[in-house]
Amino acid sequence: MLYDRRDASISLRELALGSDCSPEGLEAALNCLCGRGHRIQISPDGLARLKQPIALDEGLIQRGLAAGRIGRHVICFGEVGSTNDVAFDSARQADSDGLVVLAESQTSGRGRIGRTWHGEPMSNIMMSVLLLDDRQELHLGALTVAGGVAVAEGIDEYVGLPTRLKWPNDVLLDGKKVSGVLTEARRIAGRQAVVVGMGINVNSCPPPEQVARPATCIASEAGHLVERTELIRAVISRLECWVRQIVQGRGEGLHKAWASRCDMIGTRTTVVCSQRQYTGRVLDISPLDELVLAQDDGQCVTLPAKGSTFLDGKC
Ligand code: BTN
């Protein structure tokens, strides 16, 4: 009730009636919410209000999620080392497939290629999704792409801002990075565990000296602060959809969704692969396998996405 009326106050009497609590029960419930990181303001005339920014809350996140594989269990932490590591550690527990781990802050958040990932507490989204892949049906590259596309679609859907993707899966707003995805796999207790880790700059941007390329946050682009709960749900729902398609062996939709957001197609670029340099126009770029380049001499060449470097920084 406090969340649903977050822009206004609600009387303690209405809260007690609505939650079927005695005054003592209501006090205990409010104390419990404060213990979970929420800040509740109560005025002398008995009006309560949930102060913003609102802490990450598993109950709120799960409340509006459609039943599916991802998000059957959600855990929110104040601070962890890396949400990816917490997700991997949970793989030993029964029924942990689809677990979503979120944290307000990370002390050793990881980015791609050995980078670190920074996130301001109570501001951004640092989320990892654990998938157990006993049947070897979750291609790591496909999941990485699914993570990027899901974040891009979640932002489009919830905030209404046009996102783009930079190979393979950085999410951009106005040409600046707003989110990155780190997908990792480990063998745990005889099972293949895959974690899709997503970092989204929602209400704060990392300082320029901490990032390799220009970064932004959703709030700066939208011009207002953004509530994280619904955005988290939107991303989880989109990821659920793509993971289902990957499992069913239907990769074309994902490729199309990715390609429609990637500005690389049709641009001229120079790629270094196996110590050779290729220059031409990008005909197709598959996030999973390869890049097809129409070279200036008229010949087409297919280069593996893995191991290719883009010289002009476009991709
Ligand atoms: C990148 O380099 O662009 C990928 C960044 C991925 C960061 C996220 S934050 C949640 C999860 N936990 C981590 O330690 N890393 C990922």
GROMACS .gro file of C-alpha atoms and ligand atoms in nm:
model
  331
    1MET     CA    1   0.000   0.000   0.000
    2LEU     CA    2   0.283   0.240   0.085
    3TYR     CA    3   0.449   0.164  -0.248
    4ASP     CA    4   0.130   0.200  -0.449
    5ARG     CA    5   0.068   0.540  -0.289
    6ARG     CA    6   0.431   0.642  -0.295
    7ASP     CA    7   0.359   0.988  -0.431
    8ALA     CA    8   0.114   1.066  -0.151
    9SER     CA    9   0.062   0.989   0.218
   10ILE     CA   10  -0.163   0.725   0.364
   11SER     CA   11  -0.314   0.726   0.710
   12LEU     CA   12  -0.199   0.466   0.963
   13ARG     CA   13  -0.566   0.382   1.014
   14GLU     CA   14  -0.612   0.301   0.645
   15LEU     CA   15  -0.289   0.102   0.645
   16ALA     CA   16  -0.404  -0.101   0.946
   17LEU     CA   17  -0.746  -0.166   0.792
   18GLY     CA   18  -0.605  -0.250   0.450
   19SER     CA   19  -0.349  -0.493   0.587
   20ASP     CA   20  -0.582  -0.636   0.849
   21CYS     CA   21  -0.342  -0.547   1.130
   22SER     CA   22  -0.388  -0.440   1.490
   23PRO     CA   23  -0.206  -0.115   1.581
   24GLU     CA   24   0.072  -0.326   1.738
   25GLY     CA   25   0.087  -0.551   1.432
   26LEU     CA   26   0.112  -0.248   1.204
   27GLU     CA   27   0.395  -0.105   1.412
   28ALA     CA   28   0.581  -0.437   1.389
   29ALA     CA   29   0.522  -0.451   1.011
   30LEU     CA   30   0.651  -0.095   0.963
   31ASN     CA   31   0.959  -0.177   1.175
   32CYS     CA   32   1.015  -0.486   0.961
   33LEU     CA   33   1.001  -0.275   0.643
   34CYS     CA   34   1.254  -0.032   0.795
   35GLY     CA   35   1.477  -0.331   0.873
   36ARG     CA   36   1.462  -0.415   0.501
   37GLY     CA   37   1.604  -0.075   0.412
   38HIS     CA   38   1.282   0.124   0.358
   39ARG     CA   39   1.250   0.468   0.506
   40ILE     CA   40   0.901   0.553   0.625
   41GLN     CA   41   0.807   0.901   0.730
   42ILE     CA   42   0.520   0.929   0.981
   43SER     CA   43   0.373   1.271   1.050
   44PRO     CA   44   0.239   1.369   1.397
   45ASP     CA   45  -0.116   1.347   1.257
   46GLY     CA   46  -0.072   0.980   1.166
   47LEU     CA   47   0.008   0.997   0.795
   48ALA     CA   48   0.271   0.759   0.658
   49ARG     CA   49   0.474   0.788   0.342
   50LEU     CA   50   0.745   0.577   0.181
   51LYS     CA   51   1.048   0.798   0.129
   52GLN     CA   52   1.220   0.788  -0.210
   53PRO     CA   53   1.449   0.648  -0.338
   54ILE     CA   54   1.280   0.321  -0.255
   55ALA     CA   55   1.507   0.036  -0.145
   56LEU     CA   56   1.521  -0.279  -0.358
   57ASP     CA   57   1.257  -0.514  -0.225
   58GLU     CA   58   1.205  -0.873  -0.333
   59GLY     CA   59   0.834  -0.870  -0.240
   60LEU     CA   60   0.767  -0.565  -0.456
   61ILE     CA   61   0.965  -0.699  -0.748
   62GLN     CA   62   0.798  -1.039  -0.740
   63ARG     CA   63   0.448  -0.899  -0.691
   64GLY     CA   64   0.402  -0.798  -1.052
   65LEU     CA   65   0.607  -1.070  -1.222
   66ALA     CA   66   0.429  -1.320  -1.441
   67ALA     CA   67   0.500  -1.679  -1.331
   68GLY     CA   68   0.794  -1.810  -1.527
   69ARG     CA   69   1.143  -1.951  -1.499
   70ILE     CA   70   1.319  -1.626  -1.404
   71GLY     CA   71   1.229  -1.453  -1.080
   72ARG     CA   72   1.063  -1.745  -0.899
   73HIS     CA   73   1.306  -1.645  -0.625
   74VAL     CA   74   1.444  -1.293  -0.586
   75ILE     CA   75   1.695  -1.186  -0.321
   76CYS     CA   76   1.800  -0.828  -0.253
   77PHE     CA   77   2.112  -0.740  -0.058
   78GLY     CA   78   2.248  -0.415   0.081
   79GLU     CA   79   2.606  -0.487  -0.018
   80VAL     CA   80   2.779  -0.788  -0.173
   81GLY     CA   81   3.112  -0.850  -0.346
   82SER     CA   82   2.957  -0.928  -0.684
   83THR     CA   83   2.597  -1.032  -0.750
   84ASN     CA   84   2.733  -1.276  -1.010
   85ASP     CA   85   2.930  -1.455  -0.737
   86VAL     CA   86   2.630  -1.465  -0.503
   87ALA     CA   87   2.426  -1.618  -0.786
   88PHE     CA   88   2.694  -1.882  -0.850
   89ASP     CA   89   2.714  -1.963  -0.476
   90SER     CA   90   2.337  -2.017  -0.475
   91ALA     CA   91   2.364  -2.277  -0.752
   92ARG     CA   92   2.437  -2.540  -0.484
   93GLN     CA   93   2.095  -2.488  -0.334
   94ALA     CA   94   1.788  -2.679  -0.441
   95ASP     CA   95   1.546  -2.503  -0.674
   96SER     CA   96   1.783  -2.216  -0.750
   97ASP     CA   97   1.731  -2.212  -1.130
   98GLY     CA   98   1.594  -1.871  -1.231
   99LEU     CA   99   1.710  -1.703  -0.911
  100VAL     CA  100   1.750  -1.324  -0.937
  101VAL     CA  101   2.010  -1.158  -0.713
  102LEU     CA  102   2.013  -0.781  -0.667
  103ALA     CA  103   2.233  -0.557  -0.454
  104GLU     CA  104   2.232  -0.190  -0.363
  105SER     CA  105   2.609  -0.191  -0.396
  106GLN     CA  106   2.899  -0.420  -0.485
  107THR     CA  107   3.247  -0.407  -0.341
  108SER     CA  108   3.399  -0.598  -0.632
  109GLY     CA  109   3.155  -0.565  -0.921
  110ARG     CA  110   3.302  -0.711  -1.239
  111GLY     CA  111   3.279  -0.581  -1.592
  112ARG     CA  112   3.387  -0.737  -1.920
  113ILE     CA  113   3.753  -0.782  -2.011
  114GLY     CA  114   3.873  -0.755  -1.652
  115ARG     CA  115   3.714  -0.417  -1.587
  116THR     CA  116   3.540  -0.320  -1.264
  117TRP     CA  117   3.178  -0.207  -1.245
  118HIS     CA  118   3.077   0.079  -1.018
  119GLY     CA  119   2.727   0.156  -0.896
  120GLU     CA  120   2.603   0.416  -0.653
  121PRO     CA  121   2.393   0.262  -0.364
  122MET     CA  122   2.014   0.314  -0.380
  123SER     CA  123   2.051   0.449  -0.732
  124ASN     CA  124   2.121   0.185  -0.990
  125ILE     CA  125   2.046  -0.175  -1.079
  126MET     CA  126   2.303  -0.448  -1.028
  127MET     CA  127   2.130  -0.774  -1.102
  128SER     CA  128   2.233  -1.132  -1.178
  129VAL     CA  129   2.014  -1.414  -1.305
  130LEU     CA  130   2.118  -1.774  -1.239
  131LEU     CA  131   2.026  -2.041  -1.494
  132LEU     CA  132   2.111  -2.406  -1.450
  133ASP     CA  133   2.179  -2.566  -1.782
  134ASP     CA  134   2.167  -2.942  -1.732
  135ARG     CA  135   2.074  -3.005  -2.096
  136GLN     CA  136   2.341  -2.776  -2.245
  137GLU     CA  137   2.080  -2.570  -2.426
  138LEU     CA  138   2.191  -2.225  -2.316
  139HIS     CA  139   2.454  -2.094  -2.556
  140LEU     CA  140   2.662  -1.843  -2.357
  141GLY     CA  141   2.689  -1.596  -2.646
  142ALA     CA  142   2.314  -1.607  -2.705
  143LEU     CA  143   2.248  -1.538  -2.337
  144THR     CA  144   2.486  -1.243  -2.340
  145VAL     CA  145   2.296  -1.096  -2.632
  146ALA     CA  146   1.964  -1.176  -2.466
  147GLY     CA  147   2.078  -0.983  -2.158
  148GLY     CA  148   2.164  -0.672  -2.363
  149VAL     CA  149   1.844  -0.688  -2.568
  150ALA     CA  150   1.631  -0.744  -2.255
  151VAL     CA  151   1.780  -0.438  -2.083
  152ALA     CA  152   1.736  -0.227  -2.397
  153GLU     CA  153   1.374  -0.337  -2.436
  154GLY     CA  154   1.304  -0.291  -2.064
  155ILE     CA  155   1.427   0.070  -2.079
  156ASP     CA  156   1.229   0.136  -2.399
  157GLU     CA  157   0.916  -0.012  -2.247
  158TYR     CA  158   0.929   0.138  -1.900
  159VAL     CA  159   1.099   0.472  -1.959
  160GLY     CA  160   1.015   0.523  -2.327
  161LEU     CA  161   1.366   0.619  -2.432
  162PRO     CA  162   1.518   0.488  -2.756
  163THR     CA  163   1.809   0.257  -2.670
  164ARG     CA  164   2.073   0.131  -2.911
  165LEU     CA  165   2.317  -0.158  -2.880
  166LYS     CA  166   2.690  -0.161  -2.935
  167TRP     CA  167   2.855  -0.492  -3.015
  168PRO     CA  168   2.812  -0.723  -2.851
  169ASN     CA  169   2.570  -0.595  -2.588
  170ASP     CA  170   2.645  -0.255  -2.436
  171VAL     CA  171   2.321  -0.059  -2.413
  172LEU     CA  172   2.347   0.303  -2.521
  173LEU     CA  173   2.132   0.610  -2.474
  174ASP     CA  174   2.224   0.907  -2.690
  175GLY     CA  175   2.546   0.727  -2.787
  176LYS     CA  176   2.662   0.685  -2.425
  177LYS     CA  177   2.677   0.362  -2.228
  178VAL     CA  178   2.391   0.314  -1.986
  179SER     CA  179   2.424  -0.059  -1.921
  180GLY     CA  180   2.661  -0.351  -1.964
  181VAL     CA  181   2.613  -0.727  -1.939
  182LEU     CA  182   2.858  -0.985  -1.811
  183THR     CA  183   2.762  -1.347  -1.870
  184GLU     CA  184   2.970  -1.613  -1.699
  185ALA     CA  185   2.955  -1.992  -1.675
  186ARG     CA  186   3.093  -2.227  -1.410
  187ARG     CA  187   3.062  -2.593  -1.331
  188ILE     CA  188   2.914  -2.622  -0.982
  189ALA     CA  189   2.841  -2.949  -0.803
  190GLY     CA  190   2.841  -3.132  -1.136
  191ARG     CA  191   2.600  -2.890  -1.302
  192GLN     CA  192   2.650  -2.619  -1.561
  193ALA     CA  193   2.560  -2.286  -1.403
  194VAL     CA  194   2.528  -1.973  -1.615
  195VAL     CA  195   2.488  -1.624  -1.471
  196VAL     CA  196   2.369  -1.322  -1.669
  197GLY     CA  197   2.488  -1.014  -1.479
  198MET     CA  198   2.340  -0.678  -1.575
  199GLY     CA  199   2.450  -0.338  -1.454
  200ILE     CA  200   2.217  -0.047  -1.536
  201ASN     CA  201   2.295   0.317  -1.456
  202VAL     CA  202   1.947   0.426  -1.353
  203ASN     CA  203   1.978   0.736  -1.136
  204SER     CA  204   2.351   0.797  -1.125
  205CYS     CA  205   2.642   0.780  -1.368
  206PRO     CA  206   2.991   0.661  -1.284
  207PRO     CA  207   3.245   0.947  -1.273
  208PRO     CA  208   3.423   0.987  -1.611
  209GLU     CA  209   3.760   0.880  -1.467
  210GLN     CA  210   3.613   0.540  -1.373
  211VAL     CA  211   3.492   0.444  -1.721
  212ALA     CA  212   3.663   0.367  -2.049
  213ARG     CA  213   3.395   0.529  -2.270
  214PRO     CA  214   3.133   0.803  -2.223
  215ALA     CA  215   2.860   0.688  -1.986
  216THR     CA  216   2.520   0.819  -1.890
  217CYS     CA  217   2.226   0.720  -1.671
  218ILE     CA  218   1.857   0.688  -1.753
  219ALA     CA  219   1.760   0.976  -1.522
  220SER     CA  220   1.996   1.218  -1.703
  221GLU     CA  221   1.845   1.126  -2.039
  222ALA     CA  222   1.484   1.119  -1.915
  223GLY     CA  223   1.514   1.437  -1.709
  224HIS     CA  224   1.365   1.280  -1.397
  225LEU     CA  225   1.449   1.016  -1.136
  226VAL     CA  226   1.339   0.666  -1.231
  227GLU     CA  227   1.185   0.408  -0.993
  228ARG     CA  228   1.384   0.087  -1.020
  229THR     CA  229   1.125  -0.177  -0.925
  230GLU     CA  230   0.920  -0.164  -1.242
  231LEU     CA  231   1.224  -0.142  -1.464
  232ILE     CA  232   1.364  -0.455  -1.300
  233ARG     CA  233   1.038  -0.637  -1.371
  234ALA     CA  234   1.036  -0.518  -1.733
  235VAL     CA  235   1.393  -0.646  -1.787
  236ILE     CA  236   1.319  -0.980  -1.618
  237SER     CA  237   1.008  -1.029  -1.834
  238ARG     CA  238   1.197  -0.960  -2.156
  239LEU     CA  239   1.484  -1.189  -2.051
  240GLU     CA  240   1.233  -1.463  -1.969
  241CYS     CA  241   1.097  -1.438  -2.322
  242TRP     CA  242   1.439  -1.456  -2.490
  243VAL     CA  243   1.564  -1.741  -2.271
  244ARG     CA  244   1.253  -1.940  -2.362
  245GLN     CA  245   1.325  -1.886  -2.732
  246ILE     CA  246   1.692  -1.986  -2.691
  247VAL     CA  247   1.589  -2.306  -2.513
  248GLN     CA  248   1.344  -2.381  -2.796
  249GLY     CA  249   1.624  -2.331  -3.047
  250ARG     CA  250   1.453  -2.024  -3.198
  251GLY     CA  251   1.741  -1.777  -3.226
  252GLU     CA  252   1.621  -1.571  -3.525
  253GLY     CA  253   1.395  -1.340  -3.323
  254LEU     CA  254   1.681  -1.253  -3.090
  255HIS     CA  255   1.917  -1.186  -3.378
  256LYS     CA  256   1.657  -0.958  -3.540
  257ALA     CA  257   1.585  -0.771  -3.216
  258TRP     CA  258   1.957  -0.719  -3.164
  259ALA     CA  259   2.026  -0.615  -3.524
  260SER     CA  260   1.740  -0.363  -3.524
  261ARG     CA  261   1.912  -0.181  -3.239
  262CYS     CA  262   2.268  -0.205  -3.369
  263ASP     CA  263   2.378   0.096  -3.574
  264MET     CA  264   2.679  -0.091  -3.706
  265ILE     CA  265   2.501  -0.243  -4.007
  266GLY     CA  266   2.570  -0.045  -4.322
  267THR     CA  267   2.856   0.157  -4.171
  268ARG     CA  268   3.214   0.151  -4.294
  269THR     CA  269   3.458   0.002  -4.054
  270THR     CA  270   3.803  -0.147  -4.025
  271VAL     CA  271   3.843  -0.478  -3.847
  272VAL     CA  272   4.160  -0.649  -3.739
  273CYS     CA  273   4.137  -1.027  -3.731
  274SER     CA  274   4.424  -1.277  -3.711
  275GLN     CA  275   4.669  -0.989  -3.760
  276ARG     CA  276   4.508  -0.885  -4.090
  277GLN     CA  277   4.319  -0.567  -4.149
  278TYR     CA  278   3.985  -0.561  -4.338
  279THR     CA  279   3.804  -0.242  -4.442
  280GLY     CA  280   3.457  -0.220  -4.587
  281ARG     CA  281   3.087  -0.189  -4.523
  282VAL     CA  282   2.920  -0.408  -4.260
  283LEU     CA  283   2.658  -0.625  -4.434
  284ASP     CA  284   2.561  -0.827  -4.132
  285ILE     CA  285   2.689  -0.866  -3.783
  286SER     CA  286   2.588  -1.157  -3.573
  287PRO     CA  287   2.631  -1.100  -3.203
  288LEU     CA  288   2.696  -1.470  -3.160
  289ASP     CA  289   2.935  -1.567  -3.432
  290GLU     CA  290   3.048  -1.339  -3.704
  291LEU     CA  291   3.064  -1.016  -3.896
  292VAL     CA  292   3.011  -1.004  -4.271
  293LEU     CA  293   3.204  -0.727  -4.440
  294ALA     CA  294   3.174  -0.612  -4.805
  295GLN     CA  295   3.534  -0.508  -4.857
  296ASP     CA  296   3.632  -0.209  -5.066
  297ASP     CA  297   3.779  -0.446  -5.329
  298GLY     CA  298   3.432  -0.602  -5.375
  299GLN     CA  299   3.504  -0.924  -5.189
  300CYS     CA  300   3.290  -1.034  -4.897
  301VAL     CA  301   3.461  -1.169  -4.589
  302THR     CA  302   3.315  -1.336  -4.281
  303LEU     CA  303   3.507  -1.264  -3.963
  304PRO     CA  304   3.449  -1.424  -3.622
  305ALA     CA  305   3.302  -1.172  -3.378
  306LYS     CA  306   3.522  -1.324  -3.109
  307GLY     CA  307   3.881  -1.218  -3.167
  308SER     CA  308   3.799  -0.932  -3.405
  309THR     CA  309   3.884  -0.576  -3.308
  310PHE     CA  310   3.721  -0.267  -3.455
  311LEU     CA  311   3.979  -0.003  -3.530
  312ASP     CA  312   3.748   0.297  -3.562
  313GLY     CA  313   3.575   0.239  -3.230
  314LYS     CA  314   3.232   0.220  -3.395
  315CYS     CA  315   3.160  -0.125  -3.269
  316BTN     C1  316   3.044  -0.451  -1.882
  316BTN     O1  317   3.167  -0.448  -1.868
  316BTN     O2  318   2.988  -0.372  -1.958
  316BTN     C2  319   2.961  -0.550  -1.805
  316BTN     C3  320   2.922  -0.498  -1.670
  316BTN     C4  321   2.840  -0.594  -1.589
  316BTN     C5  322   2.812  -0.543  -1.449
  316BTN     C6  323   2.713  -0.628  -1.375
  316BTN     S1  324   2.656  -0.550  -1.228
  316BTN     C7  325   2.577  -0.697  -1.181
  316BTN     C8  326   2.669  -0.811  -1.215
  316BTN     N1  327   2.763  -0.834  -1.108
  316BTN     C9  328   2.888  -0.809  -1.144
  316BTN     O3  329   2.989  -0.822  -1.072
  316BTN     N2  330   2.892  -0.768  -1.273
  316BTN    C10  331   2.759  -0.767  -1.330
   0.00000   0.00000   0.00000
